[in-house]
Tab-separated table of C-alpha atoms in Angstrom:
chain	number	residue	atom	x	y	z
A	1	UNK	CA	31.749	-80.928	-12.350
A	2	UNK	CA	30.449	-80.263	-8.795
A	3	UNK	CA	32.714	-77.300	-7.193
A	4	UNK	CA	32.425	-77.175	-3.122
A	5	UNK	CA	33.229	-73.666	-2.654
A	6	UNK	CA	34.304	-73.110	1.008
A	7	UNK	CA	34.247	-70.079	3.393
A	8	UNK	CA	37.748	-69.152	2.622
A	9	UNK	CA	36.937	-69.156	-1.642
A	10	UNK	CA	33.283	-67.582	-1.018
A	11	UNK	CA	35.259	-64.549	0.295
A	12	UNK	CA	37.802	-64.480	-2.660
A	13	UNK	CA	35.485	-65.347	-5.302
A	14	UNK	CA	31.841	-63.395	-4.061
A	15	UNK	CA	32.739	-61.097	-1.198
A	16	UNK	CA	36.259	-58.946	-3.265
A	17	UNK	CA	34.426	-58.242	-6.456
A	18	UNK	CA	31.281	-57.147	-4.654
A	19	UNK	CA	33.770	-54.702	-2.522
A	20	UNK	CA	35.284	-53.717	-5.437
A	21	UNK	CA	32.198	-52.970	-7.397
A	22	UNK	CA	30.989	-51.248	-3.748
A	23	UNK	CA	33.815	-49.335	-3.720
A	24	UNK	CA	33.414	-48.044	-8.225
A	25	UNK	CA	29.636	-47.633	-7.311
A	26	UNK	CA	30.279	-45.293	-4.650
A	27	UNK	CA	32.880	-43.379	-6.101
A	28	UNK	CA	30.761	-42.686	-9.132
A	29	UNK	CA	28.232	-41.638	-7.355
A	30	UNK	CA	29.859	-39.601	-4.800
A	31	UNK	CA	29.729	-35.917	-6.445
A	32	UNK	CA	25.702	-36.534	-6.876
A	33	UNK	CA	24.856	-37.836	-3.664
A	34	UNK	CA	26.998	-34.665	-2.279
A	35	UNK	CA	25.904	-32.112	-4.787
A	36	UNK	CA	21.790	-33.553	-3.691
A	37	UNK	CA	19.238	-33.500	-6.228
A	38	UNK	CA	19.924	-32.101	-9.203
A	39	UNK	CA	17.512	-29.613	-11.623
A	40	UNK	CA	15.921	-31.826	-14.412
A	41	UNK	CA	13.785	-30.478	-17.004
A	42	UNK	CA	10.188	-32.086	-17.183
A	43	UNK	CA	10.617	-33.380	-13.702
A	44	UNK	CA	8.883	-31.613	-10.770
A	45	UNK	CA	10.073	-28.855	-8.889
A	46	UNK	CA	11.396	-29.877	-5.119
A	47	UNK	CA	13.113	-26.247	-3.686
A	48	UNK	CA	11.158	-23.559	-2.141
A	49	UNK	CA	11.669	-20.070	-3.904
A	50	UNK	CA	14.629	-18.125	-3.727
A	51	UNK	CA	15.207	-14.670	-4.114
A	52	UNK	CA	18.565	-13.650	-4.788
A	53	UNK	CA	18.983	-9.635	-4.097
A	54	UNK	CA	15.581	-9.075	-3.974
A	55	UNK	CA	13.740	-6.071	-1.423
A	56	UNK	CA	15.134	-5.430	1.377
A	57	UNK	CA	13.587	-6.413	4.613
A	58	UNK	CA	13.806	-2.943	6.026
A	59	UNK	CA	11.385	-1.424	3.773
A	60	UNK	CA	9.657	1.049	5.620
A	61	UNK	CA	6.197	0.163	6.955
A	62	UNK	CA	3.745	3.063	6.045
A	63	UNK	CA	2.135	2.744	9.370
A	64	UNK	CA	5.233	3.748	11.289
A	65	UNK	CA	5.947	6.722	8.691
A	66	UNK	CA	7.132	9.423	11.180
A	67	UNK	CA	5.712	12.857	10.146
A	68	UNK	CA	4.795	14.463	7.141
A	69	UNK	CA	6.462	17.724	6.574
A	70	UNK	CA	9.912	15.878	5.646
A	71	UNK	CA	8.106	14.880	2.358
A	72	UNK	CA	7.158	18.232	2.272
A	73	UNK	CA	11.360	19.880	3.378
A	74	UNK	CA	12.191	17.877	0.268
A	75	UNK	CA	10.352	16.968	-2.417
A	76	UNK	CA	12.615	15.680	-4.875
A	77	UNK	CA	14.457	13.327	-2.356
A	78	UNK	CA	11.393	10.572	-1.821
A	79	UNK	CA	10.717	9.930	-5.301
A	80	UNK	CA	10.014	6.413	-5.670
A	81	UNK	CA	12.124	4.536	-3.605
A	82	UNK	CA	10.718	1.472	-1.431
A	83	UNK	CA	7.234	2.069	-3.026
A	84	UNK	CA	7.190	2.860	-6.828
A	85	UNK	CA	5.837	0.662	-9.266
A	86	UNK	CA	7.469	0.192	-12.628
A	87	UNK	CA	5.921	2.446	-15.320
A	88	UNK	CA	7.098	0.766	-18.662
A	89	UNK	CA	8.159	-2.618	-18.453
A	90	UNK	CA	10.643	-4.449	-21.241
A	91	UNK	CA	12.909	-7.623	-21.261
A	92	UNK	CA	12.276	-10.646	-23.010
A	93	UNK	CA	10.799	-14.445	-22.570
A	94	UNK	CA	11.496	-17.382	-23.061
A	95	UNK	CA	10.710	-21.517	-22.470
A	96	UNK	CA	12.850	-24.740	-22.934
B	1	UNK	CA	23.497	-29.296	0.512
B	2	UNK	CA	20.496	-29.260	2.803
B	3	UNK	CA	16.810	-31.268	1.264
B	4	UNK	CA	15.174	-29.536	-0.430
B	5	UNK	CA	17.419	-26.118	-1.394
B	6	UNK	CA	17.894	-25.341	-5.023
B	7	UNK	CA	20.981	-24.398	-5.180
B	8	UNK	CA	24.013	-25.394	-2.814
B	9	UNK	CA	25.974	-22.548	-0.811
B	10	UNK	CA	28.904	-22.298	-3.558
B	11	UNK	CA	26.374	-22.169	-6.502
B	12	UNK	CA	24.242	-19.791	-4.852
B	13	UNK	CA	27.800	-17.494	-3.932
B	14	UNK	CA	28.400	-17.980	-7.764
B	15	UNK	CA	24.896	-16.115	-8.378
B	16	UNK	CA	25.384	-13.777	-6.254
B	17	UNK	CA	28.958	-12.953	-7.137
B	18	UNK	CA	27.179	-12.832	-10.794
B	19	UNK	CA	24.498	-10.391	-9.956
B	20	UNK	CA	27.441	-8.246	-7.850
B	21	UNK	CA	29.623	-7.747	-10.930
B	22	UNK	CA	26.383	-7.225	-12.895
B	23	UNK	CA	25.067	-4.136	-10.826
B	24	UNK	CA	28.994	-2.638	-10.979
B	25	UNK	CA	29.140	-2.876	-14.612
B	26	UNK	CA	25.845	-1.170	-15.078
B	27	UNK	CA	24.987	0.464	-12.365
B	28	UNK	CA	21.436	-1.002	-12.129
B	29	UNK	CA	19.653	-3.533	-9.780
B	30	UNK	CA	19.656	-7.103	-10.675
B	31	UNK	CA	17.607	-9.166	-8.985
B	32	UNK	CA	16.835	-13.450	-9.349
B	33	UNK	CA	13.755	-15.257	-8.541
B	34	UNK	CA	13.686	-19.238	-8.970
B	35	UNK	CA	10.869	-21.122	-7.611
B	36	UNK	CA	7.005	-21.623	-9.046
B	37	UNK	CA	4.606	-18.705	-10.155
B	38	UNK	CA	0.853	-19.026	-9.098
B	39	UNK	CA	-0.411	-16.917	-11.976
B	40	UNK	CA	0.692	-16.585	-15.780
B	41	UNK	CA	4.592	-16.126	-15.323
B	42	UNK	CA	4.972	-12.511	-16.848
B	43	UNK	CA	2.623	-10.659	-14.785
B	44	UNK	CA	4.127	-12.583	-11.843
B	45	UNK	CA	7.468	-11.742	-12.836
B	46	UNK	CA	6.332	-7.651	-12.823
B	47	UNK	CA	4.620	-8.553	-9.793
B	48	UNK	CA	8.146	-9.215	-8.283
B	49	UNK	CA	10.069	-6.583	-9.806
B	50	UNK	CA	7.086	-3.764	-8.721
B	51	UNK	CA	8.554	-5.245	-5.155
B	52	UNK	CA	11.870	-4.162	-5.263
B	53	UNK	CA	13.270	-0.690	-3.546
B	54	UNK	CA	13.434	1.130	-7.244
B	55	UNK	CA	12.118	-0.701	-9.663
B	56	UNK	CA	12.497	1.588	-12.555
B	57	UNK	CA	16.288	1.151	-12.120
B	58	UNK	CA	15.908	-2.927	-11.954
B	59	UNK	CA	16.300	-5.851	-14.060
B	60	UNK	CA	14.691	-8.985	-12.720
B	61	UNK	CA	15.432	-12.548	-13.722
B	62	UNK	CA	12.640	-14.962	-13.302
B	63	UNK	CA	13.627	-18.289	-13.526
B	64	UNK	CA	10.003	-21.322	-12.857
B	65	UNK	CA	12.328	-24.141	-13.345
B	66	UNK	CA	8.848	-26.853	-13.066
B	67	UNK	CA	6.738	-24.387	-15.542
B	68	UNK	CA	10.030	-23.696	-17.499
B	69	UNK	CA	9.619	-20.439	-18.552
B	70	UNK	CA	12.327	-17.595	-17.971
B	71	UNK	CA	10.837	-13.823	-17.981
B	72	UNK	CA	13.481	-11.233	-17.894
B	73	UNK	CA	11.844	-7.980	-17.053
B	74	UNK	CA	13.164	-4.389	-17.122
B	75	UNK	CA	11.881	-1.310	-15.552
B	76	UNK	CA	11.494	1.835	-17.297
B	77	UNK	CA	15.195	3.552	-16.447
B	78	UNK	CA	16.846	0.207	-16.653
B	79	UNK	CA	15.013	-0.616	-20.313
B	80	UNK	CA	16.906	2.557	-21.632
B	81	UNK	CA	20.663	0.705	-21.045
B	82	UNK	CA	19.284	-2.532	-21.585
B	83	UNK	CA	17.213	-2.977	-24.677
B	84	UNK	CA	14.664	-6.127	-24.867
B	85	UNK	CA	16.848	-7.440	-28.205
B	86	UNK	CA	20.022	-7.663	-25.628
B	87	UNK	CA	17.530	-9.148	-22.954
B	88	UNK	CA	16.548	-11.662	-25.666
B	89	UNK	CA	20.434	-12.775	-25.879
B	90	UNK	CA	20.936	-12.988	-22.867
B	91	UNK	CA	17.658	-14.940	-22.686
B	92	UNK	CA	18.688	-17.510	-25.188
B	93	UNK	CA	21.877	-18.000	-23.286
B	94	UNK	CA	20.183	-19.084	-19.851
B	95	UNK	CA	17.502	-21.215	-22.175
B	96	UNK	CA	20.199	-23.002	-23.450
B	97	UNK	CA	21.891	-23.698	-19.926
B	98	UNK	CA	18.322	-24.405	-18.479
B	99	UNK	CA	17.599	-26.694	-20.824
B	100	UNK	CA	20.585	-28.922	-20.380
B	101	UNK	CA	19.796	-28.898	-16.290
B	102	UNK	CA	22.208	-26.735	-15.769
B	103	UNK	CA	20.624	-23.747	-13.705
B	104	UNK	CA	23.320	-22.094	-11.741
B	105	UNK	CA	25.468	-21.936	-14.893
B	106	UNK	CA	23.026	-20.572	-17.092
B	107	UNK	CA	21.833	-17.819	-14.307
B	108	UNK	CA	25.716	-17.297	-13.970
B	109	UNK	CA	26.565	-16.481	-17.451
B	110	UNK	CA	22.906	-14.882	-18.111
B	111	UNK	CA	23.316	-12.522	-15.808
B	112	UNK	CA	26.643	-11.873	-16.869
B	113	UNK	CA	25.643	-11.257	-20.085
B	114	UNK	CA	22.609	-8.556	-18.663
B	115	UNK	CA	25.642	-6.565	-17.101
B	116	UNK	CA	27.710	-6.520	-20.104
B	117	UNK	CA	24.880	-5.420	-22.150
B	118	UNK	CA	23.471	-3.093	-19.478
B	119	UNK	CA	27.058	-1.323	-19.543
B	120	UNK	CA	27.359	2.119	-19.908
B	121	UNK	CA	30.795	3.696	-20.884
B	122	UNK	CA	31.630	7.015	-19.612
B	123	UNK	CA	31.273	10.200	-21.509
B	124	UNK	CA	34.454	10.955	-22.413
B	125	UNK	CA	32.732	14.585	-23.782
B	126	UNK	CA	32.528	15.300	-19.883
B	127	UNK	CA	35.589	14.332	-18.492
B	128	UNK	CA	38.321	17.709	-18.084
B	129	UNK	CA	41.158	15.224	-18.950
B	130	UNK	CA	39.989	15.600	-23.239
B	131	UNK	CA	39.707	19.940	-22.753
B	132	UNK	CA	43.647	19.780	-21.342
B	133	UNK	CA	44.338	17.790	-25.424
């Protein structure tokens, strides 16, 4: 049996369930395509780095040190703030 | 969130709100580093945390999401309050988070976890309120 579908039952029949399936695809997908890409392990990495509390951007520049003799007025006050370097190191490590 | 950021504003408040309570708690410097290393990850991870403002006093979280490896590293004041079994707990946490996809919720509850374990009660010895018993 031959059906002639016309313009009117093309729109019933085709064009509401592909709206409808439009409208589930998108609302599935929503939170993802708002949220962007998301981390998965084994894929590449996409972000630039971020550093979350890391050294402040006013660290004094050793080249515009004022003068000397305040090291000097007080020695215990400079001890290794802004330029010390760990001595012993812990923590742990780990891979997934 | 904009291409090509890791983590979206209210995930990266969540971190930082994290790392906040974290440094209260303990009274040390947390600091987190996501992104790639160009070297073998531990020495790049003391690398970082020899960059900080005191980093005897710090803890720093490395996180290479593409190399997956986490390095948790602890200067030399911070080591005493945080010792590298309570690091490795805390480790195994984020590992497990990480390895679901789930970064901002493992750094979250990682860090979390670093505080906790970092957290010093006061000395109750010193206080004038147990001399008045």
């Amino acid at each position: 049996m031959i059906v002639e579908l016309s313009g009117h039952s093309l729109l019933v029949f085709v064009g509401i369930p592909v709206l409808v399936v439009a409208v589930l695809a998108l609302l599935v997908f929503a939170s993802s395509i708002a949220d962007g890409p998301r981390y998965r392990p084994g894929l590449s990495w996409w972000a630039p780095p971020v550093w979350i509390n890391g050294p402040t951007a006013t660290k004094p520049d050793p080249a515009n040190l004022p003068e000397l003799p305040a090291l000097n007025s007080a020695p215990g006050a400079t001890a290794t703030a802004g330029t010390g370097i760990a001595r012993t190191i812990g923590g742990a490590s780990a891979s997934w | 969130m904009p291409a090509g950021d890791a983590f979206t504003p209210d995930q990266l408040y969540d971190i930082e709100k994290a790392v906040q309570h974290a440094e209260e708690v303990s009274g040390l410097h947390f600091s987190v580093y996501v992104g790639g290393a160009d070297e073998e990850t531990r020495p790049f991870a003391i690398e970082l945390l020899n960059e900080l403002d005191d980093p005897d006093s710090s803890v720093l979280v490395y996180v290479d999401p593409a190399g997956r490896r986490l390095e948790i590293v602890t200067g030399s004041q911070a080591k005493r309050q945080l010792s590298d079994v309570a690091a490795g707990l805390a480790a195994l946490t984020m590992q497990t988070s990480f390895a679901a996809g789930d970064l901002t919720g493992g750094l979250v509850t990682g860090v979390q976890q670093l505080g906790t374990h970092a957290h010093q009660p006061p000395l109750l010895h010193a206080s004038d309120e147990l001399h008045k018993l």
